[in-house]
Short mmCIF file of C-alpha atoms and ligand atoms in Angstrom, two decimals:
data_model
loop_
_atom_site.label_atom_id
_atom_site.label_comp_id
_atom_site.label_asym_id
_atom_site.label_seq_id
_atom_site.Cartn_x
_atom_site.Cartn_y
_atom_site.Cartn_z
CA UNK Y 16 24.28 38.86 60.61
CA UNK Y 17 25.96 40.93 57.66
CA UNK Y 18 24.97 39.07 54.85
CA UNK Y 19 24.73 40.57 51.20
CA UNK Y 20 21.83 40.20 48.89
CA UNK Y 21 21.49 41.60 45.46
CA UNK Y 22 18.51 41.88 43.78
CA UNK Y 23 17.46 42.72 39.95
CA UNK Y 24 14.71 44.60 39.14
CA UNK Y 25 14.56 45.46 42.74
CA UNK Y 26 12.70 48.72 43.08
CA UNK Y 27 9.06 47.73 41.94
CA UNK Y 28 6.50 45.28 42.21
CA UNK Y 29 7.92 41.65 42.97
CA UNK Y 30 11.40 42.99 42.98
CA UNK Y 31 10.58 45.07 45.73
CA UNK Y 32 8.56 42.62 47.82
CA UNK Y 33 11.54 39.91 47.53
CA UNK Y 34 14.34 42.63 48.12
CA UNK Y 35 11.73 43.94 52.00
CA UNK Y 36 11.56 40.08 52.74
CA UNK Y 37 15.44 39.84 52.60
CA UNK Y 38 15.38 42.81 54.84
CA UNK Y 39 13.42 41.97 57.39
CA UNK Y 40 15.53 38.26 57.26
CA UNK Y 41 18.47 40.13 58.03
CA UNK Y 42 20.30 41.10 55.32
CA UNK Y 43 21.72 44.61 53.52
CA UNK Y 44 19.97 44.35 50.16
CA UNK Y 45 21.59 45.78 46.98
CA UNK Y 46 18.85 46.55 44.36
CA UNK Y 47 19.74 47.27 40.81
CA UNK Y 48 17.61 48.47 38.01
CA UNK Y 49 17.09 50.78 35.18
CA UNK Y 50 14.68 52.78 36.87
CA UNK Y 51 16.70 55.34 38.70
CA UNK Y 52 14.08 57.73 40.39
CA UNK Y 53 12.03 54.39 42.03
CA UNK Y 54 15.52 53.22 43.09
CA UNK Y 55 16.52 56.10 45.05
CA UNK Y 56 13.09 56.28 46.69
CA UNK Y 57 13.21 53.08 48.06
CA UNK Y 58 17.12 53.89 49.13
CA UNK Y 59 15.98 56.25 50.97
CA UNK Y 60 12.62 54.50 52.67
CA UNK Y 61 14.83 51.92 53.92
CA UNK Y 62 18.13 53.50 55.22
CA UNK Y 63 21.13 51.50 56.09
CA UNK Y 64 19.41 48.46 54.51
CA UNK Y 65 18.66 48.88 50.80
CA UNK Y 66 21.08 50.25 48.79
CA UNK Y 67 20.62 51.23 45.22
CA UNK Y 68 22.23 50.73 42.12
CA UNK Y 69 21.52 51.54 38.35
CA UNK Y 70 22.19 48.56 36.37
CA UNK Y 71 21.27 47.33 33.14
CA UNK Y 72 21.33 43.62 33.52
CA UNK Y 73 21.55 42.99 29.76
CA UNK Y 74 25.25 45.13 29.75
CA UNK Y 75 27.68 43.39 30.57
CA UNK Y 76 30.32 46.12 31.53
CA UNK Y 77 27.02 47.61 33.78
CA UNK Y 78 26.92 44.20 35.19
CA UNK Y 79 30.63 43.92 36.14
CA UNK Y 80 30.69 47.44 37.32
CA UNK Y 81 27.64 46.62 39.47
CA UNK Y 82 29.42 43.78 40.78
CA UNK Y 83 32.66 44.99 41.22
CA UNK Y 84 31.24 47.88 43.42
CA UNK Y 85 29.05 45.57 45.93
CA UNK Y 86 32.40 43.80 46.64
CA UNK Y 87 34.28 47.16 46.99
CA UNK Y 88 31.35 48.10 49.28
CA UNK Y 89 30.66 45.06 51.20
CA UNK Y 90 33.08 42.24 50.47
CA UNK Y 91 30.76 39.48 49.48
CA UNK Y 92 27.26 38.42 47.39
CA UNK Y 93 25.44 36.07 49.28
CA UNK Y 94 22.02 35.80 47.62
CA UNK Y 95 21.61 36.85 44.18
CA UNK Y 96 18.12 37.13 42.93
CA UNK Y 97 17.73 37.47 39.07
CA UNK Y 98 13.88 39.12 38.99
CA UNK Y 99 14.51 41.87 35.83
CA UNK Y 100 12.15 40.94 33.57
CA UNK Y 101 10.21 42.56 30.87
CA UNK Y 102 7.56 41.32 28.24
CA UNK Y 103 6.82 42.61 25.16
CA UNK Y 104 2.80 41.55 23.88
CA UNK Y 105 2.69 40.73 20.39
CA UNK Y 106 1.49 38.46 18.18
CA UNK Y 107 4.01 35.90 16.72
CA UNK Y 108 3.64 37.57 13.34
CA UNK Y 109 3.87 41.28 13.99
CA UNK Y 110 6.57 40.98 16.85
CA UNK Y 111 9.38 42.80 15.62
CA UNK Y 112 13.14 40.69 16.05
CA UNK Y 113 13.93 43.88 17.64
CA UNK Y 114 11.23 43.26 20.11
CA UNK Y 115 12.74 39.51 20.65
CA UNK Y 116 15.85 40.20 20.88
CA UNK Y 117 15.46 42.89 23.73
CA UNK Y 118 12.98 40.55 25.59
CA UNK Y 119 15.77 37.73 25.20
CA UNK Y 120 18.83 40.30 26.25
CA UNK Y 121 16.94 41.15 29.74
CA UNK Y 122 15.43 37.86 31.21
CA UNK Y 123 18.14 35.68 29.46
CA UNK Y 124 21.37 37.52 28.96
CA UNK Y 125 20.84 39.41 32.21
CA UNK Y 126 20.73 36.82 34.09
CA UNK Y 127 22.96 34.92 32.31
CA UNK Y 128 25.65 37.86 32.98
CA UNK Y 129 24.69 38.46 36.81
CA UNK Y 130 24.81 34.49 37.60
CA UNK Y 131 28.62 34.78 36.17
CA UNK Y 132 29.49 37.69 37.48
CA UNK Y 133 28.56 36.63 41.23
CA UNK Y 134 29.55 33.67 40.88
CA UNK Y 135 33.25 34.00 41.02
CA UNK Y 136 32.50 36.21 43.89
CA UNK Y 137 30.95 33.33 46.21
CA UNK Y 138 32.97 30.92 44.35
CA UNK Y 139 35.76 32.53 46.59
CA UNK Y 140 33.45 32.21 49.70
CA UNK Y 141 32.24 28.44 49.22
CA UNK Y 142 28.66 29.28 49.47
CA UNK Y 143 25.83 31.50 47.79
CA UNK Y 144 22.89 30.99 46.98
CA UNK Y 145 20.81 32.29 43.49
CA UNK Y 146 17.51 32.48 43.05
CA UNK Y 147 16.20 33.40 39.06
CA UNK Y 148 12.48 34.65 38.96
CA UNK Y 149 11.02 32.37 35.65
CA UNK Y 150 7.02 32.21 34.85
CA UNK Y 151 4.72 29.69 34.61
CA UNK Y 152 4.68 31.02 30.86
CA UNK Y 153 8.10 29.02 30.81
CA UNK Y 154 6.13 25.75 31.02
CA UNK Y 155 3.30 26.32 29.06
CA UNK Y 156 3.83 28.75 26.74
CA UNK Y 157 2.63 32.21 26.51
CA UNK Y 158 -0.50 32.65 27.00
CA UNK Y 159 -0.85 36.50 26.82
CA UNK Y 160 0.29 36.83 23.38
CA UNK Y 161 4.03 38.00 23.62
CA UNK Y 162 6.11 35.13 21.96
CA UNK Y 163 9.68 36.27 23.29
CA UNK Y 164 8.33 35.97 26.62
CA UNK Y 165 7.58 32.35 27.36
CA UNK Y 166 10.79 31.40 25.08
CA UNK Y 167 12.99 33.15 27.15
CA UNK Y 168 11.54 32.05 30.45
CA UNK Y 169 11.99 28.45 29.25
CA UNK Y 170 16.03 29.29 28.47
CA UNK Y 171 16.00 31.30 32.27
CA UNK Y 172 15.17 27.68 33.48
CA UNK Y 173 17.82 25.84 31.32
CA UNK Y 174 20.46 28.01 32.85
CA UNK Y 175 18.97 27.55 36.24
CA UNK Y 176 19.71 23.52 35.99
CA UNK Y 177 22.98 24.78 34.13
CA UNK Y 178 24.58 26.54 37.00
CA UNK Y 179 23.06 24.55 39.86
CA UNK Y 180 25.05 21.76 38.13
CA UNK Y 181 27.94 24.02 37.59
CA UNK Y 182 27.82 25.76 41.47
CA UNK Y 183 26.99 22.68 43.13
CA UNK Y 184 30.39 21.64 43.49
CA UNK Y 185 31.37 25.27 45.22
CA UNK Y 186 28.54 24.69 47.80
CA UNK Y 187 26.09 27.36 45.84
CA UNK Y 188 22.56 26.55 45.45
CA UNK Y 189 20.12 27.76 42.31
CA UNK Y 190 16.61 27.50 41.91
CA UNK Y 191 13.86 29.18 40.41
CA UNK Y 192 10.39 30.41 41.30
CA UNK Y 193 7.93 30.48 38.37
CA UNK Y 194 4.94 33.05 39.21
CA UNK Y 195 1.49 33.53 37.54
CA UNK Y 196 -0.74 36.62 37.78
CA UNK Y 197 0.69 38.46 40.70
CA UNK Y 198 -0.92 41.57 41.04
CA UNK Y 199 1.99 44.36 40.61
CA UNK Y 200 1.92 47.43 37.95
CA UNK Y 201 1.24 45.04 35.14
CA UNK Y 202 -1.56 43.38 36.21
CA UNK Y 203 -3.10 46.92 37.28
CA UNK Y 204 -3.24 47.60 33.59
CA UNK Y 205 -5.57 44.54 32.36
CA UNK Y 206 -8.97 45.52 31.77
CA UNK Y 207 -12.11 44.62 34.27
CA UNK Y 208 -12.92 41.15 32.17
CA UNK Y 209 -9.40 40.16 31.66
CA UNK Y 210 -8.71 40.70 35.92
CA UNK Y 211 -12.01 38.55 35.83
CA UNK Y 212 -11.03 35.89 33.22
CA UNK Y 213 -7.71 35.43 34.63
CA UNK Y 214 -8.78 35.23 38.39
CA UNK Y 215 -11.26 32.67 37.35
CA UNK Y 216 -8.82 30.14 35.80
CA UNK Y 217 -7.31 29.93 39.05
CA UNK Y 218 -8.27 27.44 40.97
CA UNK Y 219 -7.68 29.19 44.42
CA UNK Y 220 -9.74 32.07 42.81
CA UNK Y 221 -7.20 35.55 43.54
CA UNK Y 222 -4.70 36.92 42.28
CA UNK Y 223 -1.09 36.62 43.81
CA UNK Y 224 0.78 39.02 46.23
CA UNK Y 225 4.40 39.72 45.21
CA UNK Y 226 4.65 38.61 48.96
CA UNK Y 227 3.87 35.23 47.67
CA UNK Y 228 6.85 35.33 45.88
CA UNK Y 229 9.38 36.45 48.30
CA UNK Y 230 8.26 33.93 50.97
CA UNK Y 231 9.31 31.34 48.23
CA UNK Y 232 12.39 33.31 47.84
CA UNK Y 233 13.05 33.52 51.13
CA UNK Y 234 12.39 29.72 51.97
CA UNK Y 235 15.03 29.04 48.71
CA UNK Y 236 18.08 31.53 50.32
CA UNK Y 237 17.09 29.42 54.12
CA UNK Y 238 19.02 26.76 56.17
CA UNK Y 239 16.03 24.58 55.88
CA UNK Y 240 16.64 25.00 51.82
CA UNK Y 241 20.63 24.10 51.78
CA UNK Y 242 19.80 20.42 49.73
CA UNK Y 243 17.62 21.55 47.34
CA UNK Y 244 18.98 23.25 44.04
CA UNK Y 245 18.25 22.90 40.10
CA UNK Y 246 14.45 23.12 41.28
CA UNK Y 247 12.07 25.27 39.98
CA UNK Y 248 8.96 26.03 42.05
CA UNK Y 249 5.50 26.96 41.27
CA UNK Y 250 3.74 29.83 42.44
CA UNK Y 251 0.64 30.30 40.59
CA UNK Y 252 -2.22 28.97 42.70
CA UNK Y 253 -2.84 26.22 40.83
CA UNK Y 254 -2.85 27.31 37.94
CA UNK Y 255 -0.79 25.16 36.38
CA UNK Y 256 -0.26 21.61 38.73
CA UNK Y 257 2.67 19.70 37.22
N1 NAD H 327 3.67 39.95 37.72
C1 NAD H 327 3.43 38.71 37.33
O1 NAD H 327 2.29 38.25 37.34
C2 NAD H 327 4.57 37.81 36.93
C3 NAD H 327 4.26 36.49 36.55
C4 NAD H 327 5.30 35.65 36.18
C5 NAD H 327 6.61 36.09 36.22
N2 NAD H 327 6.87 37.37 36.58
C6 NAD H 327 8.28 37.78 36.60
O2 NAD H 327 8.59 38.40 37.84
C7 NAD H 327 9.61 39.40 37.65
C8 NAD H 327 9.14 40.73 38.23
O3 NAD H 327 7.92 41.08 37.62
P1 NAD H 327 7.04 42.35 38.06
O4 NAD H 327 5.63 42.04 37.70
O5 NAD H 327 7.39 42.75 39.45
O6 NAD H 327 7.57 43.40 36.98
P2 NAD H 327 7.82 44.98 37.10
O7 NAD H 327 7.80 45.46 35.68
O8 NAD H 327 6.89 45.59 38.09
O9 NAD H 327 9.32 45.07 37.67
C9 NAD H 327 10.44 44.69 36.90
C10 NAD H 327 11.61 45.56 37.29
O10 NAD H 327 12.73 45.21 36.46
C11 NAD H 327 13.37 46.40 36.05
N3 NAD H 327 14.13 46.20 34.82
C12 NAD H 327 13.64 46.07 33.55
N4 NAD H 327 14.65 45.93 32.69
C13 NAD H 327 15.81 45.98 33.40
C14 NAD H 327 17.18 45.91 33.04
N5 NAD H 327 17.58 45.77 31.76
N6 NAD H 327 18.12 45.97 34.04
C15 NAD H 327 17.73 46.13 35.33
N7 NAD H 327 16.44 46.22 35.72
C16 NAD H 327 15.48 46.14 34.76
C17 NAD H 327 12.23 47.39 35.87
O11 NAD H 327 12.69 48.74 35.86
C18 NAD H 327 11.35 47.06 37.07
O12 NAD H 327 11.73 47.80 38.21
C19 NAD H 327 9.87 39.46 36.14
O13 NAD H 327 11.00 38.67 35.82
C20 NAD H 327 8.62 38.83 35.55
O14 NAD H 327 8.86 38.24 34.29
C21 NAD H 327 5.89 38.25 36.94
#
């Protein structure tokens, strides 16, 4: 197999996780992020099977160069995984549009920009497969206070159903996975009672692995997965059953 994945955010946390899982699937992995010195590192854990690239998914000229040089490279996208995401926690009336707009520019734009972008390129092929990285926030609003977040989740899923629409007739599949509390850098910050509070509003009691994530990933990019696409699935242990 010499299949191509590319994945955003790729060099931490659930990024990481989904980009290892691709890996041990089979495939070269092309990570892009902002974060240069965590990208090389994991270059160079993995040699000959992640490959990084700086990217800033809300750019659009970063985003063409970044595609233009994974086909120069390898010829062909075959998964794309839109997982750069940030959050910015404010209250509604002290977020700053600044703030908003940034938030809206990474999770919406960026993927927005990377969906086109690698789309023409498995247009070509007849088949890809894209898998955007939402939040259960998407569904049900924020609920740790950063109102830019959950808004721009909710659009990330929009565009999902847009493009699976869109793709469908090219033989490219897109879905989404929408996490809750997966225990990465960000959750390592929340304080003793918040880890406590937020574990115990989950029914299955634990917080989630970014492994979690990538097997869902991983099932979505699958032959078993090839007539499902415009779905969105849940992993959040049960925190939210809808
Ligand atoms: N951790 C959770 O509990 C949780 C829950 C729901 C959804 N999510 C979503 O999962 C995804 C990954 O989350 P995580 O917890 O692993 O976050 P993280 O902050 O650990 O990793 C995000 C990565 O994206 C990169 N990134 C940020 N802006 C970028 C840009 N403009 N261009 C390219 N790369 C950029 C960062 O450098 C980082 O490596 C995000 O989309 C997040 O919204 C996470």
């Amino acid at each position: 197999m010499n299949k191509i994945a590319v994945v955003t955010g790729g060099v931490a946390g659930i990024g990481e996780a989904i980009a290892l899982g691709l890996v041990e699937d089979g495939y070269k992995v092309v990570v892009c992020d902002v974060n240069r010195e965590r990208g090389q590192a994991v270059q160079e854990r993995y040699p000959g099977k992640v490959f990084f690239k700086e990217c800033n998914v809300a750019e659009e000229d970063s985003v063409r160069r970044l595609i233009q040089e994974v086909v120069d490279a390898f010829g062909r996208i075959d998964v794309l995984v839109n997982n750069a995401g940030i959050i910015r926690r404010r209250a509604g009336e002290e977020i700053s549009t600044a703030d908003w707009d940034v938030v809206f520019a990474v999770n919406v734009r960026g993927a927005f920009l990377m969906c086109k972008y690698a789309a023409e390129v498995m247009k070509q092929a007849g088949s890809g497969r894209i898998v955007n990285i939402s939040s259960v926030a998407a569904k049900m609003g924020d609920i740790t206070s950063a109102p830019g977040y959950g808004p721009s989740k909710a659009a990330m899923d929009g565009l999902t159903k847009t493009f699976a629409r869109e793709l469908a007739p090219y033989g490219i599949t897109v879905n989404g996975v929408a996490p809750h509390a997966i225990e990465t850098d960000m959750s390592a910050q929340w304080s003793p009672e918040r880890r406590a509070a937020i574990i115990e509003a989950i029914p299955l009691k634990r917080l989630g692995q970014p492994r979690h994530v990538a097997a869902c990933v991983r099932f979505l990019v699958s032959e078993g997965a090839d007539f499902i696409t415009g779905e969105i699935i849940d992993v959040n242990g049960g925190f939210l059953m809808d």
